[in-house]
Amino acid sequence: MTEVGLRATEALDLVIEAVQQIPLESWDLPSNLEGWSIRDLVGHVTGSATKVVTLVEGGEISQQPSKPDDWKCEDPAARLRELAGRLRDVLPGADLDAMRPSPQGETPLHRVLSYPVADLALHSWDIYHSQGRPLELPDALLTFCRGLVESVPDDMLRRPGGFGPAQPAPDDATPTTRLMAFLGRSV
């Protein structure tokens, strides 16, 4: 399996673990993302997971970021587990060099997947952080996300709907915490 395939399954597993640990009473609390509840955040990340699977399956996706209300469901963890199963079924035979539509035009699937896969990983941290729980991304996933972030020009990274201005990180911050602060998260 390719790097992006490995990171996709790893990131989706991380999201599933995060969602399964949300206490019932916490779903409607505010997340660390302004204007979003934890339920909204999970709705958005479910949309990102759906994009990953749909892209690998060769289906059509919206070129817009997923909106939380589009993906709210009765049992988000079950929906995410179903998506993970589909991803594991289709990835071994997927042509990751196949061209797919993207905001930049026709692009190889392995490149198109990079953004929603990183979205899954980064929002896993948001789910944990929103509940006051720490999360350190696994090394390979952190390296993948950092590589993607470093490849995007700052004006594109921080455009409306993207990431906010970099925030300070404590001197003893972990690598994940430093990345999240760079991406505008209060750490």
PDB file of C-alpha atoms in Angstrom:
ATOM      1  CA  MET A   1       0.000   0.000   0.000  1.00  0.00           C
ATOM      2  CA  THR A   2       1.204   3.528  -0.725  1.00  0.00           C
ATOM      3  CA  GLU A   3       2.042   6.177   1.868  1.00  0.00           C
ATOM      4  CA  VAL A   4      -1.241   8.044   1.420  1.00  0.00           C
ATOM      5  CA  GLY A   5      -3.200   4.777   1.683  1.00  0.00           C
ATOM      6  CA  LEU A   6      -1.464   3.874   4.921  1.00  0.00           C
ATOM      7  CA  ARG A   7      -2.031   7.362   6.324  1.00  0.00           C
ATOM      8  CA  ALA A   8      -5.706   7.310   5.241  1.00  0.00           C
ATOM      9  CA  THR A   9      -6.452   4.148   7.214  1.00  0.00           C
ATOM     10  CA  GLU A  10      -4.372   5.364  10.162  1.00  0.00           C
ATOM     11  CA  ALA A  11      -6.143   8.750  10.241  1.00  0.00           C
ATOM     12  CA  LEU A  12      -9.592   7.183   9.925  1.00  0.00           C
ATOM     13  CA  ASP A  13      -8.813   4.781  12.778  1.00  0.00           C
ATOM     14  CA  LEU A  14      -7.691   7.752  14.885  1.00  0.00           C
ATOM     15  CA  VAL A  15     -10.976   9.575  14.177  1.00  0.00           C
ATOM     16  CA  ILE A  16     -13.013   6.483  15.057  1.00  0.00           C
ATOM     17  CA  GLU A  17     -11.149   6.125  18.360  1.00  0.00           C
ATOM     18  CA  ALA A  18     -11.708   9.814  19.146  1.00  0.00           C
ATOM     19  CA  VAL A  19     -15.437   9.694  18.326  1.00  0.00           C
ATOM     20  CA  GLN A  20     -16.034   6.487  20.278  1.00  0.00           C
ATOM     21  CA  GLN A  21     -14.644   8.188  23.402  1.00  0.00           C
ATOM     22  CA  ILE A  22     -16.961  11.222  23.332  1.00  0.00           C
ATOM     23  CA  PRO A  23     -19.242  11.062  26.373  1.00  0.00           C
ATOM     24  CA  LEU A  24     -22.941  11.458  25.574  1.00  0.00           C
ATOM     25  CA  GLU A  25     -23.130  14.689  27.578  1.00  0.00           C
ATOM     26  CA  SER A  26     -20.288  16.279  25.572  1.00  0.00           C
ATOM     27  CA  TRP A  27     -21.692  16.107  22.030  1.00  0.00           C
ATOM     28  CA  ASP A  28     -23.317  19.542  22.118  1.00  0.00           C
ATOM     29  CA  LEU A  29     -20.521  21.333  23.989  1.00  0.00           C
ATOM     30  CA  PRO A  30     -18.450  23.864  22.049  1.00  0.00           C
ATOM     31  CA  SER A  31     -15.418  22.499  20.231  1.00  0.00           C
ATOM     32  CA  ASN A  32     -12.120  24.329  19.961  1.00  0.00           C
ATOM     33  CA  LEU A  33     -13.239  25.526  16.509  1.00  0.00           C
ATOM     34  CA  GLU A  34     -15.178  28.773  16.783  1.00  0.00           C
ATOM     35  CA  GLY A  35     -18.908  28.363  16.213  1.00  0.00           C
ATOM     36  CA  TRP A  36     -18.825  24.548  16.084  1.00  0.00           C
ATOM     37  CA  SER A  37     -20.005  22.093  18.695  1.00  0.00           C
ATOM     38  CA  ILE A  38     -18.253  18.763  19.072  1.00  0.00           C
ATOM     39  CA  ARG A  39     -21.192  17.277  17.124  1.00  0.00           C
ATOM     40  CA  ASP A  40     -20.559  19.798  14.309  1.00  0.00           C
ATOM     41  CA  LEU A  41     -16.866  18.902  14.273  1.00  0.00           C
ATOM     42  CA  VAL A  42     -17.689  15.186  14.033  1.00  0.00           C
ATOM     43  CA  GLY A  43     -20.174  15.964  11.241  1.00  0.00           C
ATOM     44  CA  HIS A  44     -17.436  17.761   9.294  1.00  0.00           C
ATOM     45  CA  VAL A  45     -14.886  14.995   9.843  1.00  0.00           C
ATOM     46  CA  THR A  46     -17.439  12.390   8.748  1.00  0.00           C
ATOM     47  CA  GLY A  47     -17.742  14.357   5.511  1.00  0.00           C
ATOM     48  CA  SER A  48     -13.960  14.249   5.081  1.00  0.00           C
ATOM     49  CA  ALA A  49     -13.936  10.482   5.689  1.00  0.00           C
ATOM     50  CA  THR A  50     -16.721  10.072   3.142  1.00  0.00           C
ATOM     51  CA  LYS A  51     -14.674  12.077   0.613  1.00  0.00           C
ATOM     52  CA  VAL A  52     -11.640   9.846   1.118  1.00  0.00           C
ATOM     53  CA  VAL A  53     -13.634   6.652   0.571  1.00  0.00           C
ATOM     54  CA  THR A  54     -15.635   8.044  -2.352  1.00  0.00           C
ATOM     55  CA  LEU A  55     -12.458   9.255  -4.075  1.00  0.00           C
ATOM     56  CA  VAL A  56     -10.779   5.860  -3.737  1.00  0.00           C
ATOM     57  CA  GLU A  57     -13.951   4.137  -4.982  1.00  0.00           C
ATOM     58  CA  GLY A  58     -13.989   6.447  -8.014  1.00  0.00           C
ATOM     59  CA  GLY A  59     -17.196   8.287  -7.121  1.00  0.00           C
ATOM     60  CA  GLU A  60     -18.045  11.968  -7.474  1.00  0.00           C
ATOM     61  CA  ILE A  61     -17.420  14.401  -4.626  1.00  0.00           C
ATOM     62  CA  SER A  62     -18.109  18.047  -3.971  1.00  0.00           C
ATOM     63  CA  GLN A  63     -15.101  20.310  -4.347  1.00  0.00           C
ATOM     64  CA  GLN A  64     -16.275  22.333  -1.335  1.00  0.00           C
ATOM     65  CA  PRO A  65     -15.296  21.604   2.276  1.00  0.00           C
ATOM     66  CA  SER A  66     -17.835  19.394   4.000  1.00  0.00           C
ATOM     67  CA  LYS A  67     -20.309  21.257   6.174  1.00  0.00           C
ATOM     68  CA  PRO A  68     -21.179  19.797   9.577  1.00  0.00           C
ATOM     69  CA  ASP A  69     -24.935  19.611   8.944  1.00  0.00           C
ATOM     70  CA  ASP A  70     -24.430  17.599   5.743  1.00  0.00           C
ATOM     71  CA  TRP A  71     -23.018  14.632   7.680  1.00  0.00           C
ATOM     72  CA  LYS A  72     -24.827  14.481  11.003  1.00  0.00           C
ATOM     73  CA  CYS A  73     -26.179  11.014  11.655  1.00  0.00           C
ATOM     74  CA  GLU A  74     -27.675   8.936  14.434  1.00  0.00           C
ATOM     75  CA  ASP A  75     -24.491   6.957  15.164  1.00  0.00           C
ATOM     76  CA  PRO A  76     -21.374   8.737  13.834  1.00  0.00           C
ATOM     77  CA  ALA A  77     -18.972   6.090  15.163  1.00  0.00           C
ATOM     78  CA  ALA A  78     -20.880   3.349  13.315  1.00  0.00           C
ATOM     79  CA  ARG A  79     -20.873   5.436  10.126  1.00  0.00           C
ATOM     80  CA  LEU A  80     -17.114   5.990  10.441  1.00  0.00           C
ATOM     81  CA  ARG A  81     -16.500   2.255  11.065  1.00  0.00           C
ATOM     82  CA  GLU A  82     -18.540   1.453   7.944  1.00  0.00           C
ATOM     83  CA  LEU A  83     -16.443   3.910   5.928  1.00  0.00           C
ATOM     84  CA  ALA A  84     -13.225   2.399   7.324  1.00  0.00           C
ATOM     85  CA  GLY A  85     -14.377  -1.051   6.226  1.00  0.00           C
ATOM     86  CA  ARG A  86     -15.114   0.194   2.726  1.00  0.00           C
ATOM     87  CA  LEU A  87     -11.715   1.912   2.577  1.00  0.00           C
ATOM     88  CA  ARG A  88      -9.896  -1.265   3.634  1.00  0.00           C
ATOM     89  CA  ASP A  89     -11.819  -3.240   0.992  1.00  0.00           C
ATOM     90  CA  VAL A  90     -11.081  -0.893  -1.903  1.00  0.00           C
ATOM     91  CA  LEU A  91      -7.554   0.385  -1.146  1.00  0.00           C
ATOM     92  CA  PRO A  92      -5.603  -2.754  -2.114  1.00  0.00           C
ATOM     93  CA  GLY A  93      -6.903  -2.616  -5.695  1.00  0.00           C
ATOM     94  CA  ALA A  94      -7.078   1.155  -6.074  1.00  0.00           C
ATOM     95  CA  ASP A  95      -5.109   2.933  -8.776  1.00  0.00           C
ATOM     96  CA  LEU A  96      -3.725   5.807  -6.751  1.00  0.00           C
ATOM     97  CA  ASP A  97      -2.283   7.341  -9.926  1.00  0.00           C
ATOM     98  CA  ALA A  98      -5.759   7.584 -11.504  1.00  0.00           C
ATOM     99  CA  MET A  99      -6.815  11.123 -12.258  1.00  0.00           C
ATOM    100  CA  ARG A 100      -9.570  12.693 -10.176  1.00  0.00           C
ATOM    101  CA  PRO A 101     -11.159  16.149 -10.317  1.00  0.00           C
ATOM    102  CA  SER A 102      -9.801  18.620  -7.791  1.00  0.00           C
ATOM    103  CA  PRO A 103      -9.845  22.394  -7.311  1.00  0.00           C
ATOM    104  CA  GLN A 104      -6.565  22.418  -9.287  1.00  0.00           C
ATOM    105  CA  GLY A 105      -8.059  20.389 -12.163  1.00  0.00           C
ATOM    106  CA  GLU A 106      -7.435  16.716 -12.904  1.00  0.00           C
ATOM    107  CA  THR A 107      -4.938  15.460 -10.328  1.00  0.00           C
ATOM    108  CA  PRO A 108      -3.600  11.995  -9.391  1.00  0.00           C
ATOM    109  CA  LEU A 109      -5.681  10.357  -6.685  1.00  0.00           C
ATOM    110  CA  HIS A 110      -2.755  10.079  -4.257  1.00  0.00           C
ATOM    111  CA  ARG A 111      -2.416  13.889  -4.313  1.00  0.00           C
ATOM    112  CA  VAL A 112      -6.161  14.557  -4.110  1.00  0.00           C
ATOM    113  CA  LEU A 113      -6.371  12.331  -1.027  1.00  0.00           C
ATOM    114  CA  SER A 114      -3.690  14.265   0.859  1.00  0.00           C
ATOM    115  CA  TYR A 115      -5.970  17.091   1.991  1.00  0.00           C
ATOM    116  CA  PRO A 116      -8.912  15.079   3.346  1.00  0.00           C
ATOM    117  CA  VAL A 117      -6.537  12.563   4.970  1.00  0.00           C
ATOM    118  CA  ALA A 118      -4.716  15.384   6.766  1.00  0.00           C
ATOM    119  CA  ASP A 119      -8.127  16.833   7.670  1.00  0.00           C
ATOM    120  CA  LEU A 120      -9.017  13.567   9.425  1.00  0.00           C
ATOM    121  CA  ALA A 121      -5.772  13.566  11.407  1.00  0.00           C
ATOM    122  CA  LEU A 122      -5.871  17.231  12.393  1.00  0.00           C
ATOM    123  CA  HIS A 123      -9.521  17.095  13.412  1.00  0.00           C
ATOM    124  CA  SER A 124      -8.838  14.003  15.531  1.00  0.00           C
ATOM    125  CA  TRP A 125      -6.625  16.295  17.583  1.00  0.00           C
ATOM    126  CA  ASP A 126      -9.463  18.868  17.670  1.00  0.00           C
ATOM    127  CA  ILE A 127     -11.916  16.273  18.993  1.00  0.00           C
ATOM    128  CA  TYR A 128      -9.552  15.309  21.796  1.00  0.00           C
ATOM    129  CA  HIS A 129      -8.493  18.890  22.553  1.00  0.00           C
ATOM    130  CA  SER A 130     -12.139  20.034  22.687  1.00  0.00           C
ATOM    131  CA  GLN A 131     -12.609  17.670  25.615  1.00  0.00           C
ATOM    132  CA  GLY A 132      -9.399  18.647  27.386  1.00  0.00           C
ATOM    133  CA  ARG A 133      -7.677  15.390  26.445  1.00  0.00           C
ATOM    134  CA  PRO A 134      -4.208  15.231  24.898  1.00  0.00           C
ATOM    135  CA  LEU A 135      -3.376  13.543  21.607  1.00  0.00           C
ATOM    136  CA  GLU A 136      -0.007  13.136  19.973  1.00  0.00           C
ATOM    137  CA  LEU A 137      -0.339  12.135  16.334  1.00  0.00           C
ATOM    138  CA  PRO A 138       1.591   8.974  15.427  1.00  0.00           C
ATOM    139  CA  ASP A 139       4.984   9.863  13.925  1.00  0.00           C
ATOM    140  CA  ALA A 140       4.227   8.844  10.337  1.00  0.00           C
ATOM    141  CA  LEU A 141       0.890  10.676  10.355  1.00  0.00           C
ATOM    142  CA  LEU A 142       2.456  13.780  11.906  1.00  0.00           C
ATOM    143  CA  THR A 143       5.204  13.734   9.261  1.00  0.00           C
ATOM    144  CA  PHE A 144       2.578  13.345   6.523  1.00  0.00           C
ATOM    145  CA  CYS A 145       0.530  16.304   7.834  1.00  0.00           C
ATOM    146  CA  ARG A 146       3.575  18.479   8.374  1.00  0.00           C
ATOM    147  CA  GLY A 147       4.800  17.735   4.841  1.00  0.00           C
ATOM    148  CA  LEU A 148       1.444  18.731   3.372  1.00  0.00           C
ATOM    149  CA  VAL A 149       1.251  21.917   5.459  1.00  0.00           C
ATOM    150  CA  GLU A 150       4.791  22.907   4.480  1.00  0.00           C
ATOM    151  CA  SER A 151       3.966  22.395   0.784  1.00  0.00           C
ATOM    152  CA  VAL A 152       1.111  24.921   0.824  1.00  0.00           C
ATOM    153  CA  PRO A 153       1.970  28.618   0.382  1.00  0.00           C
ATOM    154  CA  ASP A 154       1.060  30.629   3.487  1.00  0.00           C
ATOM    155  CA  ASP A 155      -1.519  32.789   1.674  1.00  0.00           C
ATOM    156  CA  MET A 156      -3.360  29.618   0.562  1.00  0.00           C
ATOM    157  CA  LEU A 157      -3.012  27.957   3.952  1.00  0.00           C
ATOM    158  CA  ARG A 158      -4.548  30.910   5.775  1.00  0.00           C
ATOM    159  CA  ARG A 159      -7.217  31.911   3.261  1.00  0.00           C
ATOM    160  CA  PRO A 160     -10.833  32.218   4.500  1.00  0.00           C
ATOM    161  CA  GLY A 161     -12.085  28.754   5.387  1.00  0.00           C
ATOM    162  CA  GLY A 162      -8.493  27.568   5.897  1.00  0.00           C
ATOM    163  CA  PHE A 163      -6.305  27.978   8.945  1.00  0.00           C
ATOM    164  CA  GLY A 164      -5.985  30.988  11.210  1.00  0.00           C
ATOM    165  CA  PRO A 165      -2.823  32.865  12.115  1.00  0.00           C
ATOM    166  CA  ALA A 166      -0.125  30.873  13.876  1.00  0.00           C
ATOM    167  CA  GLN A 167      -0.479  30.859  17.656  1.00  0.00           C
ATOM    168  CA  PRO A 168       2.261  30.653  20.285  1.00  0.00           C
ATOM    169  CA  ALA A 169       3.243  27.220  21.560  1.00  0.00           C
ATOM    170  CA  PRO A 170       4.868  26.603  24.939  1.00  0.00           C
ATOM    171  CA  ASP A 171       8.622  25.925  24.912  1.00  0.00           C
ATOM    172  CA  ASP A 172       7.996  22.338  26.001  1.00  0.00           C
ATOM    173  CA  ALA A 173       5.222  21.706  23.424  1.00  0.00           C
ATOM    174  CA  THR A 174       5.107  18.343  21.698  1.00  0.00           C
ATOM    175  CA  PRO A 175       5.571  18.152  17.906  1.00  0.00           C
ATOM    176  CA  THR A 176       1.811  17.750  17.401  1.00  0.00           C
ATOM    177  CA  THR A 177       1.052  20.715  19.653  1.00  0.00           C
ATOM    178  CA  ARG A 178       3.561  22.834  17.720  1.00  0.00           C
ATOM    179  CA  LEU A 179       1.922  21.892  14.410  1.00  0.00           C
ATOM    180  CA  MET A 180      -1.550  22.667  15.730  1.00  0.00           C
ATOM    181  CA  ALA A 181      -0.387  26.053  17.088  1.00  0.00           C
ATOM    182  CA  PHE A 182       1.153  26.806  13.693  1.00  0.00           C
ATOM    183  CA  LEU A 183      -2.240  25.996  12.165  1.00  0.00           C
ATOM    184  CA  GLY A 184      -3.949  28.582  14.352  1.00  0.00           C
ATOM    185  CA  ARG A 185      -5.160  26.407  17.201  1.00  0.00           C
ATOM    186  CA  SER A 186      -4.971  27.685  20.781  1.00  0.00           C
ATOM    187  CA  VAL A 187      -2.870  25.125  22.561  1.00  0.00           C
TER     188      VAL A 187
END
